[in-house]
Coordinates of C-alpha atoms in Angstrom, one line a residue:
X16 CA -1.3 -1.2 -23.0
X17 CA 0.5 1.0 -20.6
X18 CA 0.9 -0.6 -17.4
X19 CA -0.3 0.9 -13.8
X20 CA -0.1 -0.9 -11.0
X21 CA -1.6 0.7 -7.5
X22 CA -1.7 -0.7 -4.0
X23 CA -4.6 1.0 -2.4
X24 CA -3.7 0.6 1.5
X25 CA -5.3 1.8 4.2
X26 CA -2.4 3.7 5.3
X27 CA -1.0 4.7 2.2
X28 CA -1.5 4.6 -1.8
X29 CA 1.3 3.3 -4.0
X30 CA 1.8 3.0 -7.7
X31 CA 4.1 2.6 -10.4
X32 CA 4.2 2.3 -13.9
X33 CA 5.8 0.3 -16.5
X34 CA 8.5 2.7 -17.4
X35 CA 9.5 2.5 -13.6
X36 CA 7.6 6.1 -12.1
X37 CA 6.2 5.6 -8.9
X38 CA 4.1 7.6 -6.4
X39 CA 3.6 7.5 -3.1
X40 CA 1.3 9.5 -0.8
X41 CA -1.1 8.8 2.6
X42 CA -4.9 7.0 2.0
X43 CA -6.1 10.2 3.1
X44 CA -8.5 12.7 1.6
X45 CA -10.6 15.8 2.9
X46 CA -12.3 18.7 1.5
X47 CA -10.5 21.4 -0.1
X48 CA -10.3 25.1 1.3
X49 CA -8.9 28.4 0.5
X50 CA -4.8 28.2 0.7
X51 CA -4.0 31.8 0.0
X52 CA -3.7 32.5 3.5
X53 CA -1.4 29.7 4.3
X54 CA 0.5 30.5 1.2
X55 CA 1.1 34.2 2.4
X56 CA 1.9 33.6 6.2
X57 CA 4.5 31.0 4.7
X58 CA 6.2 33.6 2.9
X59 CA 5.8 36.3 5.3
X60 CA 7.8 33.8 8.0
X61 CA 10.4 32.7 5.8
X62 CA 9.0 29.2 5.4
X63 CA 10.4 27.2 2.5
X64 CA 7.8 25.9 1.0
X65 CA 7.4 21.8 -0.1
X66 CA 7.9 21.9 -4.0
X67 CA 7.2 18.3 -4.0
X68 CA 4.3 17.6 -6.0
X69 CA 3.0 15.0 -3.7
X70 CA 2.4 17.1 -1.2
X71 CA 0.4 19.6 -2.6
X72 CA -2.4 17.4 -4.2
X73 CA -5.2 19.5 -4.6
X74 CA -7.9 18.1 -7.1
X75 CA -11.3 18.8 -8.3
X76 CA -12.7 15.2 -8.9
X77 CA -16.1 14.1 -10.9
X78 CA -17.1 10.4 -11.4
X79 CA -20.8 9.0 -11.9
X80 CA -21.3 9.1 -8.1
X81 CA -19.3 12.0 -6.5
X82 CA -18.1 15.2 -7.6
X83 CA -15.9 18.0 -5.6
X84 CA -12.6 19.7 -4.2
X85 CA -10.4 17.6 -2.3
X86 CA -7.0 17.8 -0.8
X87 CA -5.4 14.3 -1.0
X88 CA -2.5 12.7 1.0
X89 CA -0.5 15.0 2.7
X90 CA -2.1 17.8 2.1
X91 CA -5.4 16.5 3.7
X92 CA -4.0 16.9 7.2
X93 CA -4.7 20.7 6.4
X94 CA -8.5 19.9 6.4
X95 CA -10.8 19.5 9.5
X96 CA -12.4 17.1 7.6
X97 CA -9.7 14.5 6.7
X98 CA -9.9 11.0 7.4
X99 CA -9.0 7.8 6.8
X100 CA -11.3 4.7 5.3
X101 CA -10.9 1.3 7.6
X102 CA -14.0 -0.1 6.2
X103 CA -13.1 -4.0 5.5
X104 CA -15.0 -3.8 2.3
X105 CA -13.7 0.1 0.9
X106 CA -14.2 -0.9 -2.6
X107 CA -17.2 1.7 -3.2
X108 CA -16.1 4.1 -0.9
X109 CA -15.7 7.4 -2.7
X110 CA -12.1 7.8 -1.1
X111 CA -11.2 5.0 -3.0
X112 CA -12.0 6.1 -6.2
X113 CA -10.6 9.2 -5.9
X114 CA -7.0 7.7 -4.7
X115 CA -7.0 5.4 -7.2
X116 CA -7.9 7.8 -10.0
X117 CA -5.0 10.6 -8.4
X118 CA -2.4 7.7 -8.2
X119 CA -3.2 6.5 -12.2
X120 CA -3.2 10.3 -13.4
X121 CA -0.2 11.2 -12.1
X122 CA 1.5 8.0 -13.7
X123 CA -0.4 7.7 -17.0
X124 CA 0.1 9.7 -20.1
X125 CA -3.0 11.5 -21.4
X126 CA -4.9 9.4 -24.3
X127 CA -3.2 5.8 -23.5
X128 CA -5.0 2.6 -22.7
X129 CA -4.3 1.2 -19.1
X130 CA -4.1 -1.9 -18.1
X131 CA -4.2 -1.3 -14.7
X132 CA -3.1 -4.1 -11.4
X133 CA -4.9 -3.3 -8.1
X134 CA -4.5 -5.5 -4.9
X135 CA -6.8 -6.5 -2.0
X136 CA -6.0 -7.9 1.2
X137 CA -5.6 -11.8 1.0
X138 CA -8.4 -11.9 3.4
X139 CA -10.8 -10.2 1.4
X140 CA -9.7 -11.4 -2.1
X141 CA -11.9 -14.3 -3.1
X142 CA -15.1 -12.4 -1.5
X143 CA -14.2 -9.0 -3.3
X144 CA -12.1 -9.2 -6.2
X145 CA -15.2 -9.3 -8.8
X146 CA -16.5 -6.6 -7.4
X147 CA -13.7 -4.7 -7.3
X148 CA -12.8 -5.8 -10.7
X149 CA -16.5 -4.6 -12.1
X150 CA -16.0 -1.4 -10.4
X151 CA -12.4 -0.5 -12.3
X152 CA -13.6 -1.6 -15.4
X153 CA -16.5 0.5 -15.5
X154 CA -14.8 3.5 -13.7
X155 CA -14.4 6.8 -15.6
X156 CA -13.3 10.2 -13.9
X157 CA -12.3 13.2 -14.5
X158 CA -9.5 14.8 -12.5
X159 CA -7.8 18.2 -12.6
X160 CA -4.7 18.9 -10.2
X161 CA -5.3 22.6 -9.0
X162 CA -2.2 23.7 -8.6
X163 CA -1.2 23.1 -12.5
X164 CA -4.9 23.7 -13.9
X165 CA -4.3 20.3 -16.0
X166 CA -7.1 18.1 -16.7
X167 CA -7.1 14.3 -17.2
X168 CA -9.8 11.8 -18.2
X169 CA -9.3 8.3 -16.4
X170 CA -10.8 4.8 -17.6
X171 CA -9.0 1.3 -17.6
X172 CA -8.7 -0.2 -20.4
X173 CA -8.1 -3.8 -18.5
X174 CA -8.2 -4.7 -15.1
X175 CA -6.4 -7.5 -13.2
X176 CA -6.8 -7.9 -9.6
X177 CA -4.1 -9.4 -7.1
X178 CA -4.1 -10.8 -3.4
X179 CA -1.9 -8.5 -1.5
X180 CA 1.6 -10.5 0.0
X181 CA 0.8 -13.0 -2.9
X182 CA 2.3 -10.5 -5.2
X183 CA 5.0 -9.0 -2.6
X184 CA 7.1 -12.4 -3.3
X185 CA 7.2 -11.8 -6.9
X186 CA 9.1 -8.7 -6.4
X187 CA 11.4 -10.3 -3.5
X188 CA 12.1 -13.5 -5.8
X189 CA 12.6 -11.9 -9.0
X190 CA 14.7 -8.8 -11.0
X191 CA 12.6 -6.7 -13.1
X192 CA 13.8 -8.7 -16.2
X193 CA 12.4 -11.9 -14.5
X194 CA 15.5 -13.6 -13.5
X195 CA 15.5 -15.3 -9.9
X196 CA 17.3 -13.2 -7.0
X197 CA 18.0 -15.7 -5.3
X198 CA 18.5 -19.3 -7.4
X199 CA 19.0 -21.0 -3.7
X200 CA 15.4 -20.9 -3.0
X201 CA 14.3 -22.3 -6.2
X202 CA 14.7 -25.9 -5.7
X203 CA 11.8 -27.5 -6.4
X204 CA 10.3 -28.7 -2.8
X205 CA 11.1 -25.6 -1.1
X206 CA 8.7 -23.4 1.1
X207 CA 8.9 -19.9 0.5
X208 CA 6.9 -17.2 2.8
X209 CA 5.8 -13.3 2.4
X210 CA 4.8 -11.6 5.4
X211 CA 3.1 -8.2 3.9
X212 CA 2.8 -5.9 6.8
X213 CA 0.4 -3.0 6.1
X214 CA -1.3 -0.3 8.4
X215 CA -4.6 -2.7 9.2
X216 CA -3.6 -6.1 7.7
X217 CA -0.7 -8.3 7.9
X218 CA -1.3 -11.0 5.2
X219 CA 1.2 -14.1 5.2
X220 CA 1.4 -15.9 1.7
X221 CA 3.3 -19.3 1.4
X222 CA 4.2 -20.8 -1.9
X223 CA 5.8 -24.3 -2.4
X224 CA 8.5 -24.4 -5.5
X225 CA 7.8 -26.4 -8.3
X226 CA 10.2 -26.9 -11.5
X227 CA 9.6 -23.6 -13.3
X228 CA 7.0 -22.1 -11.6
X229 CA 5.5 -21.5 -7.8
X230 CA 2.2 -23.0 -6.3
X231 CA 0.3 -20.7 -3.5
X232 CA -0.2 -23.1 -0.7
X233 CA -3.4 -22.3 0.7
X234 CA -3.6 -24.6 3.4
X235 CA -0.8 -21.8 4.8
X236 CA -1.7 -18.4 4.4
X237 CA -3.9 -16.3 6.5
X238 CA -4.5 -12.3 7.4
X239 CA -4.4 -10.9 10.8
X240 CA -6.3 -8.2 11.0
X241 CA -5.5 -5.1 13.6
X242 CA -2.0 -6.3 13.7
X243 CA -0.4 -3.1 11.6
X244 CA 0.3 0.3 12.2
X245 CA -3.2 1.4 13.1
X246 CA -2.9 -0.7 16.1
X247 CA -0.2 1.5 17.2
X248 CA -2.1 4.5 16.6
X249 CA -5.0 3.1 18.6
X250 CA -2.2 2.2 22.0
X251 CA -1.0 6.1 21.3
X252 CA -5.0 7.1 21.1
X253 CA -5.2 5.1 24.6
X254 CA -1.8 6.5 26.0
X255 CA -2.6 10.2 25.5
X256 CA -6.4 10.0 27.1
X257 CA -5.1 8.1 30.1
X258 CA -2.2 10.8 30.4
X259 CA -4.8 13.9 29.6
X260 CA -8.2 12.9 30.3
X261 CA -9.0 13.7 26.6
X262 CA -9.6 11.8 23.7
X263 CA -8.1 12.1 20.5
X264 CA -8.5 11.1 16.7
X265 CA -6.4 8.8 14.8
X266 CA -4.9 11.6 12.8
X267 CA -3.8 13.5 15.7
X268 CA -2.0 10.1 17.4
X269 CA 0.1 9.6 13.9
X270 CA 0.8 13.4 14.6
X271 CA 2.2 12.0 18.3
X272 CA 4.1 9.1 16.4
X273 CA 5.4 11.7 13.7
X274 CA 6.7 14.2 16.6
X275 CA 8.7 11.4 17.9
X276 CA 6.2 10.7 20.8
X277 CA 6.1 14.5 22.0
X278 CA 2.9 16.7 21.8
X279 CA 1.8 19.8 23.2
X280 CA -1.7 20.1 24.5
X281 CA -3.3 22.3 27.3
X282 CA -0.5 24.1 28.4
X283 CA 2.2 21.0 28.3
X284 CA 4.1 18.6 26.6
X285 CA 3.6 15.1 27.0
X286 CA 6.3 12.2 26.0
X287 CA 4.2 9.2 25.0
X288 CA 8.1 8.2 22.9
X289 CA 7.7 4.8 25.4
X290 CA 4.5 4.1 24.7
X291 CA 5.1 3.9 21.2
X292 CA 8.3 1.7 21.8
X293 CA 6.2 -0.4 23.7
X294 CA 3.3 -0.5 20.9
X295 CA 5.6 -1.4 18.3
X296 CA 7.1 -4.5 20.4
X297 CA 3.6 -5.4 20.9
X298 CA 2.6 -5.9 16.9
X299 CA 5.7 -7.5 16.5
X300 CA 5.3 -10.2 18.8
X301 CA 2.3 -10.8 17.4
X302 CA 3.2 -11.5 14.2
X303 CA 5.7 -13.5 15.5
X304 CA 3.5 -16.0 17.7
X305 CA 1.0 -16.1 14.6
X306 CA 3.4 -17.6 12.4
X307 CA 4.7 -19.7 15.0
X308 CA 1.2 -21.2 15.9
X309 CA -0.8 -20.4 12.3
X310 CA 2.2 -22.3 10.3
X311 CA 2.6 -24.8 13.4
X312 CA 5.5 -27.4 12.1
X313 CA 5.5 -26.5 8.9
X314 CA 7.6 -23.0 10.0
X315 CA 10.9 -24.9 10.3
X316 CA 10.6 -26.5 6.7
X317 CA 10.1 -23.0 5.3
X318 CA 13.6 -22.1 3.4
X319 CA 13.3 -18.2 3.4
X320 CA 10.6 -15.5 4.8
X321 CA 10.5 -12.2 3.1
X322 CA 9.1 -9.5 5.2
X323 CA 7.3 -6.7 2.6
X324 CA 5.0 -3.2 3.8
X325 CA 5.5 0.1 5.4
X326 CA 5.1 -1.4 8.6
X327 CA 8.3 -3.3 8.4
X328 CA 10.6 0.1 8.4
X329 CA 8.5 1.4 11.5
X330 CA 9.5 -2.0 13.3
X331 CA 13.2 -2.6 12.0
X332 CA 14.3 -0.7 15.0
X333 CA 12.5 -3.2 17.7
X334 CA 12.4 -6.7 15.0
X335 CA 14.3 -9.2 16.2
X336 CA 14.9 -11.8 13.2
X337 CA 16.7 -14.7 15.1
X338 CA 13.3 -15.3 16.5
X339 CA 12.3 -16.5 13.3
X340 CA 14.4 -19.4 13.4
X341 CA 14.9 -19.4 9.5
X342 CA 16.5 -17.2 6.6
X343 CA 14.7 -13.7 7.0
X344 CA 15.0 -11.3 4.3
X345 CA 13.9 -7.5 4.5
X346 CA 13.1 -6.5 0.8
X347 CA 14.5 -2.8 -0.4
X348 CA 11.8 -0.1 -0.2
X349 CA 9.2 -2.8 1.5
X350 CA 6.2 -0.6 1.3
X351 CA 6.5 -0.6 -2.4
X352 CA 6.8 -4.7 -2.8
X353 CA 3.2 -5.4 -3.5
X354 CA 3.1 -2.6 -6.3
X355 CA 6.6 -4.0 -7.8
X356 CA 5.1 -7.6 -7.6
X357 CA 2.0 -6.5 -9.0
X358 CA 3.6 -4.9 -12.1
X359 CA 5.6 -8.2 -12.5
X360 CA 2.4 -10.3 -12.7
X361 CA 0.7 -7.9 -15.2
X362 CA 4.0 -8.6 -17.2
X363 CA 3.8 -12.5 -16.7
X364 CA 0.2 -12.3 -17.9
X365 CA 1.2 -10.3 -21.0
X366 CA 4.0 -12.9 -21.7
X367 CA 1.9 -16.1 -21.4
X368 CA -0.9 -14.5 -23.9
X369 CA 1.4 -13.6 -26.0
X370 CA 3.2 -17.0 -26.7
X371 CA -0.3 -18.4 -26.7
X372 CA -0.7 -16.1 -29.9
X373 CA 2.4 -16.4 -31.0
X374 CA 1.9 -20.8 -30.9
X375 CA -1.8 -20.0 -32.5
X376 CA 0.1 -18.2 -35.3
X377 CA -2.1 -14.9 -34.4
X378 CA -0.6 -11.6 -35.6
X379 CA 0.0 -9.5 -32.0
X380 CA 1.2 -5.8 -31.2
X381 CA 0.9 -3.5 -28.3
X382 CA 3.8 -5.0 -26.7
X383 CA 5.0 -2.8 -23.8

């Protein structure tokens, strides 16, 4: 089967296929509108229009629950009614279906049987995994990329659901071929932690190394809500209202952050760069304090901590790794760690099943 793993984060969709192709775009959806005027004006003023396909996701979408024409990702910022979905249970939200279908359509060739791996926040995993698997197993959608006038039918022939944070440790510890990156960490009895720092949630998963495998330590795993990038946006919202007297949306706060803290509003320019820096320090301290209080004296026994998730890059300039008092590693391109880790886990599932078939003398095919 053709493998695709999707990390449907609150802030960004990250996805990768078995051939190494990957996509990443904001988890924003808005109703589409006519872009002809934008294009005409862009040409008149000499604007260099971005040729990146992921910044031009204009789609027509149809499934058994919804249909319409939408802007997705960066392009959705041009829609007046664009929004994120920040519900704790967003499985059956229209945006979730549109975002996952878009990512899969970008990565999977037409006509291939798809094995989809998808993630849920650690705290919601047990409560929501069956519901999410059922939704994706029964999922069928038609999606047309308007810019290319290309239509794909999307359905998933097999679905595996993984816990975010739990998946990312596989990316931190293993090369794509399955060999260990850090053999020194793999001594039986060692504890290894993964901190998956996302837009809304921070998932902390702790493993104990066994002989030839890893065992999750459920007693040491936890999720922090509202300690991710969204908290920075809320602080910026509040700071702007205090300075200007006017409330702004989450998307407006995000725009201020993307513009390094500067925004022109009602005849004057506002500078919120100090507030942004203070917000970064605030959420960083929240996470460090939580690691020390929730893990208790076990903190001293942890051999290594892997930092993953997109917020790691956001707070890198204020992150003092020495405060954690153990070896701390920021995974390269940390925002993709869960998507890559889920792909590892799909391949591991496949190898185990094929080995069982081989041991039972069964014939098998479709290795990929």
